[in-house]
PDB file of C-alpha atoms in Angstrom:
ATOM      1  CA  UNK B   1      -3.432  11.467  14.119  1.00 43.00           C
ATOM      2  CA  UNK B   2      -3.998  13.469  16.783  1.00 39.00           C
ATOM      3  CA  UNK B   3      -1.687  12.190  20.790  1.00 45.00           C
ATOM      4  CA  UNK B   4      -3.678  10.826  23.205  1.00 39.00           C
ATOM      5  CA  UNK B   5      -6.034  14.029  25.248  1.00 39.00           C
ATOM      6  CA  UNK B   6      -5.713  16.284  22.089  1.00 40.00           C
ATOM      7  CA  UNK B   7      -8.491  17.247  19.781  1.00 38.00           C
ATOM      8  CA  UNK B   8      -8.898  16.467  16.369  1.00 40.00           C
ATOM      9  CA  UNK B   9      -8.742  18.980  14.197  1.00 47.00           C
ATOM     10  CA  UNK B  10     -12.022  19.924  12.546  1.00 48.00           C
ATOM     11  CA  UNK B  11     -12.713  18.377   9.255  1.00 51.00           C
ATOM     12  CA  UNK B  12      -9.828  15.425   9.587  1.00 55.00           C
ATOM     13  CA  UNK B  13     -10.915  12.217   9.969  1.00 64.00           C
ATOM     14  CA  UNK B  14     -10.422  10.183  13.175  1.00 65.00           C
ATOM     15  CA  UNK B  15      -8.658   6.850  12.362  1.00 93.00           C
ATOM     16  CA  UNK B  16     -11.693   4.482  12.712  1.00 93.00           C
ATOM     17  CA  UNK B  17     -13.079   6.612   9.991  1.00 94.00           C
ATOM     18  CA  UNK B  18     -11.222   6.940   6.918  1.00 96.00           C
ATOM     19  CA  UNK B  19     -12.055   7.080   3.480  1.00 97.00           C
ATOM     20  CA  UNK B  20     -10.575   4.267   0.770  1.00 97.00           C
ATOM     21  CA  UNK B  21     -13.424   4.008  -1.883  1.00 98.00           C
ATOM     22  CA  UNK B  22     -16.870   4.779  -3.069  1.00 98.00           C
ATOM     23  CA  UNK B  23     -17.563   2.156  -5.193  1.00 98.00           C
ATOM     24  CA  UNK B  24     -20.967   3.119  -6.927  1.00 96.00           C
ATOM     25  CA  UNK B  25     -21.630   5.782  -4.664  1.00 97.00           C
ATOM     26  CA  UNK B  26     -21.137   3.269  -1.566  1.00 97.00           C
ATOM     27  CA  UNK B  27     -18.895   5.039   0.865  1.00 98.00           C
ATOM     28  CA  UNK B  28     -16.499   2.206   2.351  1.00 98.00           C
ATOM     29  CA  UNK B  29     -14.481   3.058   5.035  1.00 97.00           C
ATOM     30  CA  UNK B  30     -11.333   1.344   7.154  1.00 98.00           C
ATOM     31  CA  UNK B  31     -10.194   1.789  10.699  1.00 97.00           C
ATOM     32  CA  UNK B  32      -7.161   1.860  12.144  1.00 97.00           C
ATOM     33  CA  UNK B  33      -5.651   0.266  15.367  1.00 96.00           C
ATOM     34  CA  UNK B  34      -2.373   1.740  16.079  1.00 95.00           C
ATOM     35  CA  UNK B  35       0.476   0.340  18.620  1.00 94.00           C
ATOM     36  CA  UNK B  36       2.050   2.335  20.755  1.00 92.00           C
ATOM     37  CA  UNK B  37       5.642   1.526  19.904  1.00 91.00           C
ATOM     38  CA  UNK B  38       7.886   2.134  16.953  1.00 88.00           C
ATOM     39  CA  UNK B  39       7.413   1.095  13.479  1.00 88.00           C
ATOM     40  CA  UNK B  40       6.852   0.179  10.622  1.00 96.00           C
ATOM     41  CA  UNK B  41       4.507  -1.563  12.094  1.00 97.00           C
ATOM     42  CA  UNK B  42       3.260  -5.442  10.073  1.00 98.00           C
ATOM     43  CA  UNK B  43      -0.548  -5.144   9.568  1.00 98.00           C
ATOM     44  CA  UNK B  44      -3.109  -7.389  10.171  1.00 98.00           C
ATOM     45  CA  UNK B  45      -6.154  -6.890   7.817  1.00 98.00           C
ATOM     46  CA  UNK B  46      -9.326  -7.372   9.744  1.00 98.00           C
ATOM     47  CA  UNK B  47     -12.230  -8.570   7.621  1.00 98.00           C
ATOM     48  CA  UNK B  48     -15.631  -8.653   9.512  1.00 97.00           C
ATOM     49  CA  UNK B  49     -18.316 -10.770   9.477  1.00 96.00           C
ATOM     50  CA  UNK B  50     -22.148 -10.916   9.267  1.00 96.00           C
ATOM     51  CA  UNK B  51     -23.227 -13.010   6.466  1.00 97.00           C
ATOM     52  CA  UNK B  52     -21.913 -10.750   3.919  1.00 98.00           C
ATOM     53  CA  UNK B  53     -25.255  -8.385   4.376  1.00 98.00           C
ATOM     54  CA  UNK B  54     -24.294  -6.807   7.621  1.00 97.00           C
ATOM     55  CA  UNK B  55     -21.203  -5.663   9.970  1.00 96.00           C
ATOM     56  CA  UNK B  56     -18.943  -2.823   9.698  1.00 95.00           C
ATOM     57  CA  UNK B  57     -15.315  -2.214  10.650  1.00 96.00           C
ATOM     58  CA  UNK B  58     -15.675  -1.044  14.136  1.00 94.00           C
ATOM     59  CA  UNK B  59     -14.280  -3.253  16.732  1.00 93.00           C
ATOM     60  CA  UNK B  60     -14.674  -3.329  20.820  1.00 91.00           C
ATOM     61  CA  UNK B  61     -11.437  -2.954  22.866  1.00 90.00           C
ATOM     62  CA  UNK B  62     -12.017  -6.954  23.709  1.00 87.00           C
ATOM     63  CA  UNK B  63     -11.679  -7.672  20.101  1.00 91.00           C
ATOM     64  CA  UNK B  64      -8.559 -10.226  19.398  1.00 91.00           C
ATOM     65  CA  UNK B  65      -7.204  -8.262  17.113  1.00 93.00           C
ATOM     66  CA  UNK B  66      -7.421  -5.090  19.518  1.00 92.00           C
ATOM     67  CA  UNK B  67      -5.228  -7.697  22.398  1.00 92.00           C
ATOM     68  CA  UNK B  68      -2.588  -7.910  19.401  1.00 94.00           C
ATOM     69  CA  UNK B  69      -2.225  -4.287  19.109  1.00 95.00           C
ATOM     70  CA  UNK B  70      -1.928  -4.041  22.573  1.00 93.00           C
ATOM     71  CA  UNK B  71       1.525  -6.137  22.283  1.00 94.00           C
ATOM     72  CA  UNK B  72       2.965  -3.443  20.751  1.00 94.00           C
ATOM     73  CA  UNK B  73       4.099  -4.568  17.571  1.00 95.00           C
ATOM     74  CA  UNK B  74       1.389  -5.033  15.052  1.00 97.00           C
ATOM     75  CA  UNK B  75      -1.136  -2.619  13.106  1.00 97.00           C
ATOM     76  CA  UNK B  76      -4.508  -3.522  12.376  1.00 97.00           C
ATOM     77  CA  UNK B  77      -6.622  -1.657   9.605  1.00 98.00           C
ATOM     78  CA  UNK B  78     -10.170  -2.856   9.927  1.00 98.00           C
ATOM     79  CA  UNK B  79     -11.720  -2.706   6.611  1.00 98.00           C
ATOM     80  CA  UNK B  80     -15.373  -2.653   5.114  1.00 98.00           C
ATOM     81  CA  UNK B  81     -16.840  -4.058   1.688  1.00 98.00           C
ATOM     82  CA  UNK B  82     -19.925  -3.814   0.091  1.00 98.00           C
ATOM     83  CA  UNK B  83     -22.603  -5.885   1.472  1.00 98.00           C
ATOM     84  CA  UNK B  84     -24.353  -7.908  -0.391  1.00 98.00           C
ATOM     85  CA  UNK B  85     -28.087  -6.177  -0.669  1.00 97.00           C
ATOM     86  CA  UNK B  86     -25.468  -3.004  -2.074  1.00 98.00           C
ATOM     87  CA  UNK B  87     -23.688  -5.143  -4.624  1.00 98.00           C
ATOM     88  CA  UNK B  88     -23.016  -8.963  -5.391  1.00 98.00           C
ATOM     89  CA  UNK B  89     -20.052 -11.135  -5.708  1.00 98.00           C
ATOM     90  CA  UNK B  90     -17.092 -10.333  -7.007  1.00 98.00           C
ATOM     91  CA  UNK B  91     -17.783  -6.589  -5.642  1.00 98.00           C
ATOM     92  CA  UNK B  92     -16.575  -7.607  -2.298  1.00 98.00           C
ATOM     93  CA  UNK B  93     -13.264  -9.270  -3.207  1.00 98.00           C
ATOM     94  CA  UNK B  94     -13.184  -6.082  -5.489  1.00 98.00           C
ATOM     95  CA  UNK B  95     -13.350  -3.803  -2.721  1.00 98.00           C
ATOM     96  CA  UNK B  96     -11.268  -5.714  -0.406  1.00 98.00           C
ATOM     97  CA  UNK B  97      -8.249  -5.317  -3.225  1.00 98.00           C
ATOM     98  CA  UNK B  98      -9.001  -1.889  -2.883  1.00 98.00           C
ATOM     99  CA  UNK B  99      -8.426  -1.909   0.534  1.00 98.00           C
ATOM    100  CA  UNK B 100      -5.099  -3.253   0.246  1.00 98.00           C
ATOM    101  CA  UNK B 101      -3.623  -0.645  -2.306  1.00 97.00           C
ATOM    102  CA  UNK B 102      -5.059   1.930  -0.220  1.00 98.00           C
ATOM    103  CA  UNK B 103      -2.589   0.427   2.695  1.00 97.00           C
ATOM    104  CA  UNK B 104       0.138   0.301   0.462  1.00 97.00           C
ATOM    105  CA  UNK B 105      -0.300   3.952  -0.267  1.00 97.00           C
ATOM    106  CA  UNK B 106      -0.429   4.984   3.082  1.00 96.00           C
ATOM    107  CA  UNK B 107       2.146   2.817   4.755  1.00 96.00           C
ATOM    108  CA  UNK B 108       4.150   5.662   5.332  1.00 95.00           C
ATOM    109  CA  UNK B 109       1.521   8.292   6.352  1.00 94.00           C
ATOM    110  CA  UNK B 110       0.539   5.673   9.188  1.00 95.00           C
ATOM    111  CA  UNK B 111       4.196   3.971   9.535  1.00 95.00           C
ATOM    112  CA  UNK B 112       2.964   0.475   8.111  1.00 97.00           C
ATOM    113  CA  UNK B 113       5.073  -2.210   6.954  1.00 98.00           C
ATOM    114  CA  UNK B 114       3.496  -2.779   3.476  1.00 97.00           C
ATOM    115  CA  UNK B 115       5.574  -6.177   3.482  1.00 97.00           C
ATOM    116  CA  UNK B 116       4.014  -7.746   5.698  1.00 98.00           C
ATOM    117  CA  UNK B 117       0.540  -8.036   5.495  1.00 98.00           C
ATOM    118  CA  UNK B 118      -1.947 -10.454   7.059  1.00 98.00           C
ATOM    119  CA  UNK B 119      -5.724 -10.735   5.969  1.00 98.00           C
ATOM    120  CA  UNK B 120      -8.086 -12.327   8.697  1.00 98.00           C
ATOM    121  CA  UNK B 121     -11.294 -12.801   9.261  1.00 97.00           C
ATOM    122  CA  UNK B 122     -14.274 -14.524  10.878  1.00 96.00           C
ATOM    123  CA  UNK B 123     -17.057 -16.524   9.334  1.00 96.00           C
ATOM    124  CA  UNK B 124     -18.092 -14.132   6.156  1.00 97.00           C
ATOM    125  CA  UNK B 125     -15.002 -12.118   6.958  1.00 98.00           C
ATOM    126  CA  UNK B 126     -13.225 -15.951   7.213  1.00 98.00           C
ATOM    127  CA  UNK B 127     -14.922 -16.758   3.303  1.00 98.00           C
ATOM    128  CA  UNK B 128     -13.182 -13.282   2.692  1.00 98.00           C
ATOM    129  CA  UNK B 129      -9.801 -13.692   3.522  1.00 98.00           C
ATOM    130  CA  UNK B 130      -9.471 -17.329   2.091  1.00 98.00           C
ATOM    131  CA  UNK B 131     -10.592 -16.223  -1.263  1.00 98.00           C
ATOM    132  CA  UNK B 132      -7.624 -13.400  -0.410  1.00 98.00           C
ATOM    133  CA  UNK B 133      -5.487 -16.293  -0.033  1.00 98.00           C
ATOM    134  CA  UNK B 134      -6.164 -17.820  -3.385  1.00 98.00           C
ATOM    135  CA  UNK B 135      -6.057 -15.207  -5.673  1.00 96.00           C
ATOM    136  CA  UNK B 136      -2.708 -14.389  -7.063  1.00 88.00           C
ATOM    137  CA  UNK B 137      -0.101 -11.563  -6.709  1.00 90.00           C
ATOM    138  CA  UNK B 138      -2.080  -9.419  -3.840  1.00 93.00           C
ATOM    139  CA  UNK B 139       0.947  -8.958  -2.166  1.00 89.00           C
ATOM    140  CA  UNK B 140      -0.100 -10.626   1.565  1.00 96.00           C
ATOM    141  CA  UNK B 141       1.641 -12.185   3.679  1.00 97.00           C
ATOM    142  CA  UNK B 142      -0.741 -14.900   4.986  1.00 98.00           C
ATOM    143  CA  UNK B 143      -4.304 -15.311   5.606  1.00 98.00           C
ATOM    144  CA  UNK B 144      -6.248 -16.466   8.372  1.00 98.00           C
ATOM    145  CA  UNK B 145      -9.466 -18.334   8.647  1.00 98.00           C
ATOM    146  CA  UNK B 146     -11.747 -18.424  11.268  1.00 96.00           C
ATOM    147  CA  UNK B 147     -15.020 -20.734  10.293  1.00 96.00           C
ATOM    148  CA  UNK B 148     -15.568 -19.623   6.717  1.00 97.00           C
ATOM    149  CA  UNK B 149     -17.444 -20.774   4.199  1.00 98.00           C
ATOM    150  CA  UNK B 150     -15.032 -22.317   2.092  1.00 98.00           C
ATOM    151  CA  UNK B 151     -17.728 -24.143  -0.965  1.00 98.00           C
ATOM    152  CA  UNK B 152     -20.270 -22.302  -1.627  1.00 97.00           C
ATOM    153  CA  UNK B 153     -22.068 -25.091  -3.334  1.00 94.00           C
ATOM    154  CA  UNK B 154     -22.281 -26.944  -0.113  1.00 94.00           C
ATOM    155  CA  UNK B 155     -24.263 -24.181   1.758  1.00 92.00           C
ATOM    156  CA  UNK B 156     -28.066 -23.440   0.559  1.00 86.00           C
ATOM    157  CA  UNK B 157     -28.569 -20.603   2.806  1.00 90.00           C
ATOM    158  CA  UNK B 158     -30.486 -16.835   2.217  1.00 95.00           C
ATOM    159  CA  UNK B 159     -26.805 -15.416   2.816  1.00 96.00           C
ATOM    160  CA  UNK B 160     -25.282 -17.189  -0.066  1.00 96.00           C
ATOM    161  CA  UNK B 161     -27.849 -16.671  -2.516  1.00 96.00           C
ATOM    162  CA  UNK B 162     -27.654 -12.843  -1.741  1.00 97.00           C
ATOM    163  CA  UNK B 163     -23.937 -13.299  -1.781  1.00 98.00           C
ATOM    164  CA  UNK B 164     -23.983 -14.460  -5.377  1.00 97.00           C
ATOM    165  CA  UNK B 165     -27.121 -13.069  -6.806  1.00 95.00           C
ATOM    166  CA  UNK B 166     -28.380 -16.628  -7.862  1.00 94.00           C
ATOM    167  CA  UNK B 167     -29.383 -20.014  -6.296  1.00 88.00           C
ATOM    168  CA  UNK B 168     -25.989 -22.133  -6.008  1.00 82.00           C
ATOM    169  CA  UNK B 169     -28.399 -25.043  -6.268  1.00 79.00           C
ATOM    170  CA  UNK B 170     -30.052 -24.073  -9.547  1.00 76.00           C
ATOM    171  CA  UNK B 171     -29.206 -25.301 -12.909  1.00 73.00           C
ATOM    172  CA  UNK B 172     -28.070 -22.122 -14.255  1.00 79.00           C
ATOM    173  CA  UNK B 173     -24.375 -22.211 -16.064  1.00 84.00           C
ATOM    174  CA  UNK B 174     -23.540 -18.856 -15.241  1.00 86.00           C
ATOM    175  CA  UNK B 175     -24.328 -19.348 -11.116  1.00 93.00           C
ATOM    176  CA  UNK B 176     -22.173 -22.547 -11.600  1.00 92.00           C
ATOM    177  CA  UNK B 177     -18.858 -20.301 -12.558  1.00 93.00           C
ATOM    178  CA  UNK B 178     -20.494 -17.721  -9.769  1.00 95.00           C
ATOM    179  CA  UNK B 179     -20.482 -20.274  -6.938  1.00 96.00           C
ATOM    180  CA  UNK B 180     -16.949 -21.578  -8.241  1.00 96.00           C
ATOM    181  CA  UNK B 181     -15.323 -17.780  -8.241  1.00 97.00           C
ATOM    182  CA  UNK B 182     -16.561 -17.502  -4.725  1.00 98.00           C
ATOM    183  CA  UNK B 183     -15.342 -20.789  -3.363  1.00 98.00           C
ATOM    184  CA  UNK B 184     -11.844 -20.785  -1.975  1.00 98.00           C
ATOM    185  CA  UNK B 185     -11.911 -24.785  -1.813  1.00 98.00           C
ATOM    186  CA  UNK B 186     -12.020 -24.792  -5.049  1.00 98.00           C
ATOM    187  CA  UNK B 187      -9.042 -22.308  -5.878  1.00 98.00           C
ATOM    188  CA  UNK B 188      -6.464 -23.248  -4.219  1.00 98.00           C
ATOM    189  CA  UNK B 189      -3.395 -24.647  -6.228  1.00 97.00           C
ATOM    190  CA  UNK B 190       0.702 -24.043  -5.537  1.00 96.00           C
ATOM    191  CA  UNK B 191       0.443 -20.091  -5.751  1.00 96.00           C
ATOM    192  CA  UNK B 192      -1.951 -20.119  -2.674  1.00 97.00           C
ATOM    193  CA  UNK B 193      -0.258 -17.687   0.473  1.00 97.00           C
ATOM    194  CA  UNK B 194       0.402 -19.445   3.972  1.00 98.00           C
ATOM    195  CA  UNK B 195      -3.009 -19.641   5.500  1.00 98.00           C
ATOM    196  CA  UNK B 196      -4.074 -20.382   9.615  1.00 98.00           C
ATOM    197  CA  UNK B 197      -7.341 -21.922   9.652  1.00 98.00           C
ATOM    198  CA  UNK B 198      -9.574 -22.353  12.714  1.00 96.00           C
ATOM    199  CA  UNK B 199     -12.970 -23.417  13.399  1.00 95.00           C
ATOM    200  CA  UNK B 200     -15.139 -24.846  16.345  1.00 93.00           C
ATOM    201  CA  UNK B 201     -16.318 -28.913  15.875  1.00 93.00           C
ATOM    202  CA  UNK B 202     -20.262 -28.047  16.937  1.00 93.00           C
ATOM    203  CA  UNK B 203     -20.454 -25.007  14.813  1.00 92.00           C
ATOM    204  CA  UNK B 204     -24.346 -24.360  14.188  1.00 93.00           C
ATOM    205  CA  UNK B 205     -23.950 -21.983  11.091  1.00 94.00           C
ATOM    206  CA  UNK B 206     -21.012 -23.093   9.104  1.00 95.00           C
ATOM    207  CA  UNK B 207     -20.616 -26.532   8.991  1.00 95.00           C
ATOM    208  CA  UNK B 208     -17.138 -27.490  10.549  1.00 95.00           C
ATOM    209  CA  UNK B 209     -16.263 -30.041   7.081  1.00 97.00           C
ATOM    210  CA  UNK B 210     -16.117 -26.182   5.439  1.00 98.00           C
ATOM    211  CA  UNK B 211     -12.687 -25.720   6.965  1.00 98.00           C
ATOM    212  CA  UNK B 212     -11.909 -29.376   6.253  1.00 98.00           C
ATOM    213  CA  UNK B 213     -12.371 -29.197   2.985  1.00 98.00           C
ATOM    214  CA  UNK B 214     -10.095 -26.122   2.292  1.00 98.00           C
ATOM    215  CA  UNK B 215      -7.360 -27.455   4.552  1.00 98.00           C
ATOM    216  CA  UNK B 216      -7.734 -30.784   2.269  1.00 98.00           C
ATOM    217  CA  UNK B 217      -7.430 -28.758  -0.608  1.00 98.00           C
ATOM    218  CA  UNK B 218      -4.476 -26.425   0.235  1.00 98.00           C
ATOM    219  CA  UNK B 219      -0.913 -27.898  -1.108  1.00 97.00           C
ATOM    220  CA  UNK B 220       1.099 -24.918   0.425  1.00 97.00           C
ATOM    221  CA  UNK B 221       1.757 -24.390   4.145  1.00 98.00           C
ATOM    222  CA  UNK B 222      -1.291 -23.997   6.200  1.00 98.00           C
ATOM    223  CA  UNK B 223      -2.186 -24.889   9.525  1.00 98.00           C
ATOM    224  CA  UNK B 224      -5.716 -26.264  11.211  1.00 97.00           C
ATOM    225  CA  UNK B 225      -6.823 -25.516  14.567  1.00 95.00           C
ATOM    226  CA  UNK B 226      -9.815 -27.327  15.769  1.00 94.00           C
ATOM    227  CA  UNK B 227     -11.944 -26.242  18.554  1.00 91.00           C
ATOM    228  CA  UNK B 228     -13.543 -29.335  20.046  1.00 90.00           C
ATOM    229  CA  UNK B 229     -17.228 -28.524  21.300  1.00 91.00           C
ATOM    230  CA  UNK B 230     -17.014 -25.116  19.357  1.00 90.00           C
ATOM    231  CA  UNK B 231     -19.945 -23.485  18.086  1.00 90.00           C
ATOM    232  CA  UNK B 232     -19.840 -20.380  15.644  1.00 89.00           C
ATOM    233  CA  UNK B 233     -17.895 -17.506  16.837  1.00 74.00           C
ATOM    234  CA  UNK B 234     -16.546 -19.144  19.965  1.00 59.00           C
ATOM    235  CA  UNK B 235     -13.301 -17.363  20.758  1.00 59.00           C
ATOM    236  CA  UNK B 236     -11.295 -20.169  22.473  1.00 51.00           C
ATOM    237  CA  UNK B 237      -7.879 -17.581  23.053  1.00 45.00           C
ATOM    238  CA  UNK B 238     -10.354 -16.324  25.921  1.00 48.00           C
ATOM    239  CA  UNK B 239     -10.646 -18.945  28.127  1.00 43.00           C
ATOM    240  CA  UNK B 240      -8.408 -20.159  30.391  1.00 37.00           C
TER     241      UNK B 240
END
């Protein structure tokens, strides 16, 4: 990675642009965030949003995650997934697995700290990192929420029917286990990783009871953050 005022060499890729998979010819690509300080840095896994059918893994300087890095300690590799009008559920918790061995791999390349690593998200990206949470032996740290979907079968939305491939609300079997294996509040038993969870009380787009209902569910250490008067995507670590 080229110092700060140097050039990168032709052909290398920058670190917002490397790499990790093609899944069925669908280039997928993370980003990396980089302190300036010593490592090996702890990374935080940033999983965007966008409904699962848009969204990539740029993110502006006023991003949260980008005021973390700017503490000095922590690493964040923004990842991508497929979206959903490229390939249906489980592709993206497929990919997102992917993502983390390539980390692993690389930990020392980029001086990560492959021990400590936290997935987080918001809204789609949220529904991501809780079903991180509650799938076994990934090797994460914790997960964090912010207003995700959390049961699927409780949202009859375009999104989630792309998401799946099938309507949630239909009376076919094999959308039943679908919906289930995408539904985090479902999931969650005693193996199920630390998890923050945070979501706004006036949310327009996912219901605030989604977060309820996976905090209700968990039986391992989590913590719930409500943002009275919040609607989706408010940021309340910006205000005053």
């Amino acid at each position: 990675i080229p110092e700060e005022n140097e050039t990168q060499e032709e052909g290398v890729p920058a670190p917002t642009d490397l790499v990790f998979a093609s899944p069925d010819g669908v280039e997928l690509s993370v980003a990396l965030y980089l302190p300036d300080s010593v490592g090996p840095h702890p990374v935080i896994m940033w999983i965007h949003g966008g409904g699962w059918i848009q969204g990539d893994r740029l993110l502006a300087n006023s991003h949260a995650t980008q005021q973390i890095v700017g503490d000095g300690q922590w690493a964040v590799v923004s990842v991508e997934y497929r979206l959903s009008n490229e390939a249906i559920w489980p592709a993206q918790l497929d990919d997102l697995q992917t993502a983390l061995t390539w980390i692993h791999d690389h930990a020392e390349t980029y001086n990560l700290d492959p021990e400590t690593i936290v997935a987080w998200g918001s809204s789609a990206g949220g529904h991501l990192a809780s079903m991180l949470a509650v799938t076994p032996e990934l090797n994460i740290s914790a997960a964090i929420d912010w207003f995700g979907p959390t049961d699927l079968n409780e949202i009859n939305d375009t999104a989630v029917t792309g998401l799946l491939g099938c309507d949630s609300h239909g009376n076919e079997t094999e959308c039943t286990n679908q919906t289930l294996s995408a539904s985090p509040a479902l999931l969650a038993n005693n193996q199920t990783i630390p998890m923050l969870i945070m979501h706004g009380t006036d949310d327009e787009s996912v219901p605030f009871n989604q977060s309820t209902m996976l905090h209700d569910a968990l039986v391992t250490p989590s913590w719930y953050v409500t943002v009275e008067g919040g609607i989706h995507s408010t940021h309340p670590w910006n205000e005053e």
